[in-house]
Amino acid sequence: MTIKSRKPVFSRAARADLRSIFKYIAAQNPDAAAAFVLDIHSKINSIAQNGFTGVARDHLRQQLRALPYRDRCIYFRVEESHIYIVRFLHGWQDISFKHFPESDT
């Protein structure tokens, strides 16, 4: 069985989350912030290669999946031709459907 590689696509909220994470880490250690963002992108590419990984989070939004990674949780949807990255949220954060508006999922 061949696994189809998909292109990662980031929502506006996911891009904003990543910028916020970068700024937070960079305030203490710019090199660590850059390394973290590169590491996240590497993980996203891995998700794009593997497709249906992570845990279904349909109680938040239909077809939403989540994968915990380095104190964060990557929320995404698997589409036919791409992986749509919805949000990057802290693992300790209380999450509800309000974090995933229809317009951005």
mmCIF file of N, CA and C in Angstrom:
data_model
loop_
_atom_site.group_PDB
_atom_site.id
_atom_site.type_symbol
_atom_site.label_atom_id
_atom_site.label_comp_id
_atom_site.label_asym_id
_atom_site.label_seq_id
_atom_site.Cartn_x
_atom_site.Cartn_y
_atom_site.Cartn_z
ATOM 1 N N MET A 1 0.836 -1.178 0.000
ATOM 2 C CA MET A 1 0.000 0.000 0.000
ATOM 3 C C MET A 1 0.887 1.250 0.000
ATOM 4 N N THR A 2 0.607 2.169 -0.886
ATOM 5 C CA THR A 2 1.371 3.404 -0.996
ATOM 6 C C THR A 2 0.712 4.498 -0.171
ATOM 7 N N ILE A 3 1.503 5.176 0.628
ATOM 8 C CA ILE A 3 0.997 6.302 1.406
ATOM 9 C C ILE A 3 1.187 7.561 0.580
ATOM 10 N N LYS A 4 0.110 8.310 0.422
ATOM 11 C CA LYS A 4 0.146 9.522 -0.388
ATOM 12 C C LYS A 4 0.682 10.689 0.436
ATOM 13 N N SER A 5 1.719 11.336 -0.079
ATOM 14 C CA SER A 5 2.245 12.532 0.570
ATOM 15 C C SER A 5 1.360 13.724 0.221
ATOM 16 N N ARG A 6 1.074 14.537 1.203
ATOM 17 C CA ARG A 6 0.224 15.709 1.011
ATOM 18 C C ARG A 6 1.015 16.974 1.334
ATOM 19 N N LYS A 7 0.597 18.059 0.721
ATOM 20 C CA LYS A 7 1.252 19.349 0.939
ATOM 21 C C LYS A 7 0.699 20.001 2.212
ATOM 22 N N PRO A 8 1.568 20.481 3.109
ATOM 23 C CA PRO A 8 1.077 21.203 4.291
ATOM 24 C C PRO A 8 0.576 22.599 3.914
ATOM 25 N N VAL A 9 -0.594 22.960 4.435
ATOM 26 C CA VAL A 9 -1.177 24.288 4.251
ATOM 27 C C VAL A 9 -1.545 24.800 5.640
ATOM 28 N N PHE A 10 -1.150 26.042 5.958
ATOM 29 C CA PHE A 10 -1.360 26.602 7.291
ATOM 30 C C PHE A 10 -2.504 27.612 7.284
ATOM 31 N N SER A 11 -3.398 27.503 8.258
ATOM 32 C CA SER A 11 -4.451 28.510 8.431
ATOM 33 C C SER A 11 -3.824 29.805 8.957
ATOM 34 N N ARG A 12 -4.576 30.890 8.879
ATOM 35 C CA ARG A 12 -4.096 32.157 9.456
ATOM 36 C C ARG A 12 -3.854 32.001 10.950
ATOM 37 N N ALA A 13 -4.753 31.304 11.625
ATOM 38 C CA ALA A 13 -4.606 31.105 13.072
ATOM 39 C C ALA A 13 -3.349 30.297 13.384
ATOM 40 N N ALA A 14 -3.063 29.273 12.593
ATOM 41 C CA ALA A 14 -1.862 28.461 12.816
ATOM 42 C C ALA A 14 -0.603 29.295 12.610
ATOM 43 N N ARG A 15 -0.594 30.127 11.577
ATOM 44 C CA ARG A 15 0.566 31.008 11.354
ATOM 45 C C ARG A 15 0.733 31.982 12.521
ATOM 46 N N ALA A 16 -0.377 32.521 13.012
ATOM 47 C CA ALA A 16 -0.316 33.443 14.160
ATOM 48 C C ALA A 16 0.172 32.711 15.408
ATOM 49 N N ASP A 17 -0.308 31.483 15.618
ATOM 50 C CA ASP A 17 0.145 30.681 16.762
ATOM 51 C C ASP A 17 1.651 30.465 16.693
ATOM 52 N N LEU A 18 2.144 30.103 15.515
ATOM 53 C CA LEU A 18 3.571 29.833 15.350
ATOM 54 C C LEU A 18 4.411 31.092 15.578
ATOM 55 N N ARG A 19 3.930 32.232 15.088
ATOM 56 C CA ARG A 19 4.643 33.506 15.345
ATOM 57 C C ARG A 19 4.681 33.805 16.844
ATOM 58 N N SER A 20 3.568 33.584 17.512
ATOM 59 C CA SER A 20 3.483 33.841 18.948
ATOM 60 C C SER A 20 4.432 32.930 19.730
ATOM 61 N N ILE A 21 4.457 31.659 19.367
ATOM 62 C CA ILE A 21 5.371 30.713 20.015
ATOM 63 C C ILE A 21 6.818 31.153 19.796
ATOM 64 N N PHE A 22 7.138 31.524 18.558
ATOM 65 C CA PHE A 22 8.496 31.971 18.237
ATOM 66 C C PHE A 22 8.882 33.179 19.084
ATOM 67 N N LYS A 23 8.024 34.186 19.129
ATOM 68 C CA LYS A 23 8.325 35.405 19.894
ATOM 69 C C LYS A 23 8.513 35.101 21.379
ATOM 70 N N TYR A 24 7.673 34.230 21.918
ATOM 71 C CA TYR A 24 7.755 33.874 23.335
ATOM 72 C C TYR A 24 9.106 33.224 23.650
ATOM 73 N N ILE A 25 9.507 32.245 22.839
ATOM 74 C CA ILE A 25 10.780 31.556 23.074
ATOM 75 C C ILE A 25 11.956 32.485 22.779
ATOM 76 N N ALA A 26 11.847 33.273 21.704
ATOM 77 C CA ALA A 26 12.946 34.155 21.286
ATOM 78 C C ALA A 26 13.268 35.223 22.319
ATOM 79 N N ALA A 27 12.301 35.592 23.140
ATOM 80 C CA ALA A 27 12.559 36.585 24.187
ATOM 81 C C ALA A 27 13.651 36.099 25.140
ATOM 82 N N GLN A 28 13.761 34.787 25.314
ATOM 83 C CA GLN A 28 14.788 34.213 26.184
ATOM 84 C C GLN A 28 15.968 33.640 25.403
ATOM 85 N N ASN A 29 15.649 33.065 24.211
ATOM 86 C CA ASN A 29 16.693 32.369 23.467
ATOM 87 C C ASN A 29 16.332 32.323 21.978
ATOM 88 N N PRO A 30 16.807 33.296 21.198
ATOM 89 C CA PRO A 30 16.470 33.349 19.768
ATOM 90 C C PRO A 30 16.870 32.093 18.984
ATOM 91 N N ASP A 31 18.020 31.510 19.328
ATOM 92 C CA ASP A 31 18.449 30.302 18.621
ATOM 93 C C ASP A 31 17.500 29.134 18.894
ATOM 94 N N ALA A 32 17.063 29.007 20.138
ATOM 95 C CA ALA A 32 16.116 27.947 20.486
ATOM 96 C C ALA A 32 14.782 28.162 19.781
ATOM 97 N N ALA A 33 14.371 29.415 19.649
ATOM 98 C CA ALA A 33 13.113 29.721 18.958
ATOM 99 C C ALA A 33 13.186 29.302 17.496
ATOM 100 N N ALA A 34 14.283 29.632 16.843
ATOM 101 C CA ALA A 34 14.457 29.253 15.434
ATOM 102 C C ALA A 34 14.494 27.734 15.285
ATOM 103 N N ALA A 35 15.212 27.069 16.189
ATOM 104 C CA ALA A 35 15.292 25.606 16.142
ATOM 105 C C ALA A 35 13.923 24.974 16.370
ATOM 106 N N PHE A 36 13.144 25.542 17.294
ATOM 107 C CA PHE A 36 11.812 25.006 17.578
ATOM 108 C C PHE A 36 10.913 25.108 16.349
ATOM 109 N N VAL A 37 10.929 26.256 15.690
ATOM 110 C CA VAL A 37 10.088 26.448 14.501
ATOM 111 C C VAL A 37 10.514 25.493 13.385
ATOM 112 N N LEU A 38 11.811 25.323 13.188
ATOM 113 C CA LEU A 38 12.285 24.358 12.189
ATOM 114 C C LEU A 38 11.845 22.943 12.543
ATOM 115 N N ASP A 39 11.907 22.615 13.825
ATOM 116 C CA ASP A 39 11.488 21.299 14.298
ATOM 117 C C ASP A 39 9.990 21.082 14.055
ATOM 118 N N ILE A 40 9.188 22.101 14.321
ATOM 119 C CA ILE A 40 7.737 22.016 14.070
ATOM 120 C C ILE A 40 7.479 21.781 12.582
ATOM 121 N N HIS A 41 8.180 22.520 11.728
ATOM 122 C CA HIS A 41 8.004 22.336 10.280
ATOM 123 C C HIS A 41 8.391 20.918 9.857
ATOM 124 N N SER A 42 9.434 20.376 10.459
ATOM 125 C CA SER A 42 9.836 19.002 10.173
ATOM 126 C C SER A 42 8.734 18.020 10.584
ATOM 127 N N LYS A 43 8.144 18.266 11.750
ATOM 128 C CA LYS A 43 7.056 17.398 12.217
ATOM 129 C C LYS A 43 5.851 17.499 11.287
ATOM 130 N N ILE A 44 5.532 18.703 10.832
ATOM 131 C CA ILE A 44 4.420 18.905 9.897
ATOM 132 C C ILE A 44 4.673 18.124 8.612
ATOM 133 N N ASN A 45 5.903 18.167 8.113
ATOM 134 C CA ASN A 45 6.233 17.403 6.906
ATOM 135 C C ASN A 45 6.079 15.906 7.140
ATOM 136 N N SER A 46 6.408 15.453 8.342
ATOM 137 C CA SER A 46 6.211 14.050 8.694
ATOM 138 C C SER A 46 4.723 13.692 8.702
ATOM 139 N N ILE A 47 3.894 14.573 9.269
ATOM 140 C CA ILE A 47 2.444 14.353 9.260
ATOM 141 C C ILE A 47 1.950 14.287 7.818
ATOM 142 N N ALA A 48 2.445 15.176 6.977
ATOM 143 C CA ALA A 48 2.026 15.207 5.570
ATOM 144 C C ALA A 48 2.394 13.904 4.857
ATOM 145 N N GLN A 49 3.509 13.315 5.228
ATOM 146 C CA GLN A 49 3.938 12.044 4.630
ATOM 147 C C GLN A 49 3.080 10.878 5.118
ATOM 148 N N ASN A 50 2.693 10.911 6.398
ATOM 149 C CA ASN A 50 2.013 9.769 7.010
ATOM 150 C C ASN A 50 0.500 9.835 6.974
ATOM 151 N N GLY A 51 -0.052 10.996 6.682
ATOM 152 C CA GLY A 51 -1.506 11.100 6.538
ATOM 153 C C GLY A 51 -2.267 10.981 7.837
ATOM 154 N N PHE A 52 -3.016 9.907 7.986
ATOM 155 C CA PHE A 52 -3.943 9.776 9.109
ATOM 156 C C PHE A 52 -3.228 9.349 10.379
ATOM 157 N N THR A 53 -2.541 10.284 10.963
ATOM 158 C CA THR A 53 -1.898 10.092 12.249
ATOM 159 C C THR A 53 -2.621 10.985 13.250
ATOM 160 N N GLY A 54 -2.254 10.907 14.493
ATOM 161 C CA GLY A 54 -2.916 11.742 15.492
ATOM 162 C C GLY A 54 -4.236 11.136 15.941
ATOM 163 N N VAL A 55 -4.937 11.885 16.770
ATOM 164 C CA VAL A 55 -6.186 11.433 17.379
ATOM 165 C C VAL A 55 -7.334 12.278 16.848
ATOM 166 N N ALA A 56 -8.439 11.628 16.515
ATOM 167 C CA ALA A 56 -9.620 12.356 16.039
ATOM 168 C C ALA A 56 -10.151 13.257 17.150
ATOM 169 N N ARG A 57 -10.509 14.477 16.794
ATOM 170 C CA ARG A 57 -11.083 15.453 17.729
ATOM 171 C C ARG A 57 -12.399 15.989 17.164
ATOM 172 N N ASP A 58 -13.253 15.061 16.725
ATOM 173 C CA ASP A 58 -14.534 15.434 16.115
ATOM 174 C C ASP A 58 -15.452 16.188 17.074
ATOM 175 N N HIS A 59 -15.233 16.043 18.388
ATOM 176 C CA HIS A 59 -16.056 16.779 19.354
ATOM 177 C C HIS A 59 -15.755 18.287 19.316
ATOM 178 N N LEU A 60 -14.605 18.653 18.723
ATOM 179 C CA LEU A 60 -14.257 20.070 18.567
ATOM 180 C C LEU A 60 -14.695 20.585 17.197
ATOM 181 N N ARG A 61 -14.368 19.865 16.157
ATOM 182 C CA ARG A 61 -14.771 20.145 14.771
ATOM 183 C C ARG A 61 -14.674 18.839 13.984
ATOM 184 N N GLN A 62 -15.571 18.664 13.046
ATOM 185 C CA GLN A 62 -15.549 17.474 12.204
ATOM 186 C C GLN A 62 -14.222 17.372 11.458
ATOM 187 N N GLN A 63 -13.689 16.170 11.404
ATOM 188 C CA GLN A 63 -12.460 15.822 10.686
ATOM 189 C C GLN A 63 -11.201 16.451 11.278
ATOM 190 N N LEU A 64 -11.300 17.022 12.464
ATOM 191 C CA LEU A 64 -10.130 17.605 13.118
ATOM 192 C C LEU A 64 -9.343 16.497 13.807
ATOM 193 N N ARG A 65 -8.032 16.537 13.660
ATOM 194 C CA ARG A 65 -7.150 15.584 14.316
ATOM 195 C C ARG A 65 -6.143 16.365 15.151
ATOM 196 N N ALA A 66 -5.561 15.703 16.143
ATOM 197 C CA ALA A 66 -4.583 16.357 17.014
ATOM 198 C C ALA A 66 -3.397 15.429 17.237
ATOM 199 N N LEU A 67 -2.232 16.043 17.302
ATOM 200 C CA LEU A 67 -1.014 15.299 17.578
ATOM 201 C C LEU A 67 -0.189 16.094 18.579
ATOM 202 N N PRO A 68 0.003 15.563 19.799
ATOM 203 C CA PRO A 68 0.828 16.277 20.770
ATOM 204 C C PRO A 68 2.288 16.256 20.329
ATOM 205 N N TYR A 69 2.946 17.396 20.548
ATOM 206 C CA TYR A 69 4.344 17.499 20.151
ATOM 207 C C TYR A 69 5.031 18.597 20.953
ATOM 208 N N ARG A 70 6.007 18.215 21.761
ATOM 209 C CA ARG A 70 6.849 19.143 22.528
ATOM 210 C C ARG A 70 6.040 20.213 23.272
ATOM 211 N N ASP A 71 5.195 19.789 24.158
ATOM 212 C CA ASP A 71 4.358 20.669 24.988
ATOM 213 C C ASP A 71 3.306 21.439 24.198
ATOM 214 N N ARG A 72 3.169 21.162 22.939
ATOM 215 C CA ARG A 72 2.141 21.789 22.107
ATOM 216 C C ARG A 72 1.265 20.683 21.539
ATOM 217 N N CYS A 73 0.173 21.084 20.953
ATOM 218 C CA CYS A 73 -0.668 20.142 20.240
ATOM 219 C C CYS A 73 -0.910 20.728 18.852
ATOM 220 N N ILE A 74 -0.646 19.937 17.846
ATOM 221 C CA ILE A 74 -0.846 20.350 16.462
ATOM 222 C C ILE A 74 -2.230 19.869 16.050
ATOM 223 N N TYR A 75 -3.093 20.795 15.678
ATOM 224 C CA TYR A 75 -4.445 20.465 15.223
ATOM 225 C C TYR A 75 -4.485 20.608 13.706
ATOM 226 N N PHE A 76 -5.012 19.587 13.042
ATOM 227 C CA PHE A 76 -4.988 19.582 11.580
ATOM 228 C C PHE A 76 -6.134 18.753 11.008
ATOM 229 N N ARG A 77 -6.364 18.944 9.718
ATOM 230 C CA ARG A 77 -7.309 18.128 8.954
ATOM 231 C C ARG A 77 -6.555 17.505 7.791
ATOM 232 N N VAL A 78 -6.884 16.269 7.485
ATOM 233 C CA VAL A 78 -6.303 15.592 6.330
ATOM 234 C C VAL A 78 -7.261 15.765 5.162
ATOM 235 N N GLU A 79 -6.777 16.408 4.113
ATOM 236 C CA GLU A 79 -7.554 16.625 2.889
ATOM 237 C C GLU A 79 -6.986 15.718 1.796
ATOM 238 N N GLU A 80 -7.664 15.681 0.670
ATOM 239 C CA GLU A 80 -7.223 14.828 -0.445
ATOM 240 C C GLU A 80 -5.791 15.150 -0.887
ATOM 241 N N SER A 81 -5.500 16.423 -1.082
ATOM 242 C CA SER A 81 -4.191 16.796 -1.628
ATOM 243 C C SER A 81 -3.281 17.506 -0.623
ATOM 244 N N HIS A 82 -3.797 17.792 0.576
ATOM 245 C CA HIS A 82 -2.968 18.521 1.538
ATOM 246 C C HIS A 82 -3.356 18.209 2.983
ATOM 247 N N ILE A 83 -2.473 18.599 3.871
ATOM 248 C CA ILE A 83 -2.726 18.577 5.312
ATOM 249 C C ILE A 83 -2.966 20.028 5.698
ATOM 250 N N TYR A 84 -4.135 20.307 6.242
ATOM 251 C CA TYR A 84 -4.490 21.676 6.609
ATOM 252 C C TYR A 84 -4.211 21.859 8.094
ATOM 253 N N ILE A 85 -3.181 22.630 8.416
ATOM 254 C CA ILE A 85 -2.798 22.873 9.804
ATOM 255 C C ILE A 85 -3.689 23.982 10.343
ATOM 256 N N VAL A 86 -4.487 23.651 11.355
ATOM 257 C CA VAL A 86 -5.501 24.565 11.876
ATOM 258 C C VAL A 86 -4.954 25.423 13.013
ATOM 259 N N ARG A 87 -4.302 24.803 14.001
ATOM 260 C CA ARG A 87 -3.799 25.538 15.171
ATOM 261 C C ARG A 87 -2.598 24.823 15.767
ATOM 262 N N PHE A 88 -1.795 25.581 16.514
ATOM 263 C CA PHE A 88 -0.766 25.070 17.421
ATOM 264 C C PHE A 88 -1.129 25.618 18.789
ATOM 265 N N LEU A 89 -1.539 24.768 19.714
ATOM 266 C CA LEU A 89 -1.933 25.239 21.040
ATOM 267 C C LEU A 89 -1.128 24.512 22.101
ATOM 268 N N HIS A 90 -0.946 25.166 23.240
ATOM 269 C CA HIS A 90 -0.188 24.570 24.336
ATOM 270 C C HIS A 90 -0.931 23.356 24.875
ATOM 271 N N GLY A 91 -0.183 22.331 25.220
ATOM 272 C CA GLY A 91 -0.767 21.083 25.694
ATOM 273 C C GLY A 91 -1.553 21.197 26.984
ATOM 274 N N TRP A 92 -1.264 22.199 27.808
ATOM 275 C CA TRP A 92 -1.964 22.373 29.077
ATOM 276 C C TRP A 92 -3.169 23.291 28.952
ATOM 277 N N GLN A 93 -3.360 23.842 27.794
ATOM 278 C CA GLN A 93 -4.448 24.792 27.569
ATOM 279 C C GLN A 93 -5.792 24.062 27.506
ATOM 280 N N ASP A 94 -6.812 24.637 28.139
ATOM 281 C CA ASP A 94 -8.166 24.103 28.006
ATOM 282 C C ASP A 94 -8.658 24.428 26.604
ATOM 283 N N ILE A 95 -9.065 23.407 25.875
ATOM 284 C CA ILE A 95 -9.454 23.563 24.474
ATOM 285 C C ILE A 95 -10.957 23.353 24.343
ATOM 286 N N SER A 96 -11.574 24.198 23.526
ATOM 287 C CA SER A 96 -12.993 24.020 23.215
ATOM 288 C C SER A 96 -13.207 24.296 21.734
ATOM 289 N N PHE A 97 -14.415 24.050 21.277
ATOM 290 C CA PHE A 97 -14.734 24.297 19.870
ATOM 291 C C PHE A 97 -14.520 25.762 19.499
ATOM 292 N N LYS A 98 -14.521 26.663 20.487
ATOM 293 C CA LYS A 98 -14.330 28.094 20.219
ATOM 294 C C LYS A 98 -12.934 28.402 19.668
ATOM 295 N N HIS A 99 -11.981 27.508 19.906
ATOM 296 C CA HIS A 99 -10.631 27.687 19.369
ATOM 297 C C HIS A 99 -10.557 27.355 17.876
ATOM 298 N N PHE A 100 -11.655 26.805 17.334
ATOM 299 C CA PHE A 100 -11.659 26.327 15.954
ATOM 300 C C PHE A 100 -12.882 26.840 15.204
ATOM 301 N N PRO A 101 -12.940 28.149 14.935
ATOM 302 C CA PRO A 101 -14.109 28.688 14.224
ATOM 303 C C PRO A 101 -14.231 28.083 12.829
ATOM 304 N N GLU A 102 -15.452 27.921 12.376
ATOM 305 C CA GLU A 102 -15.711 27.336 11.056
ATOM 306 C C GLU A 102 -14.926 28.041 9.957
ATOM 307 N N SER A 103 -14.787 29.351 10.064
ATOM 308 C CA SER A 103 -14.118 30.118 9.013
ATOM 309 C C SER A 103 -12.640 29.777 8.886
ATOM 310 N N ASP A 104 -12.043 29.186 9.919
ATOM 311 C CA ASP A 104 -10.615 28.889 9.886
ATOM 312 C C ASP A 104 -10.322 27.400 9.922
ATOM 313 N N THR A 105 -11.358 26.580 9.826
ATOM 314 C CA THR A 105 -11.122 25.139 9.800
ATOM 315 C C THR A 105 -11.567 24.620 8.470
#
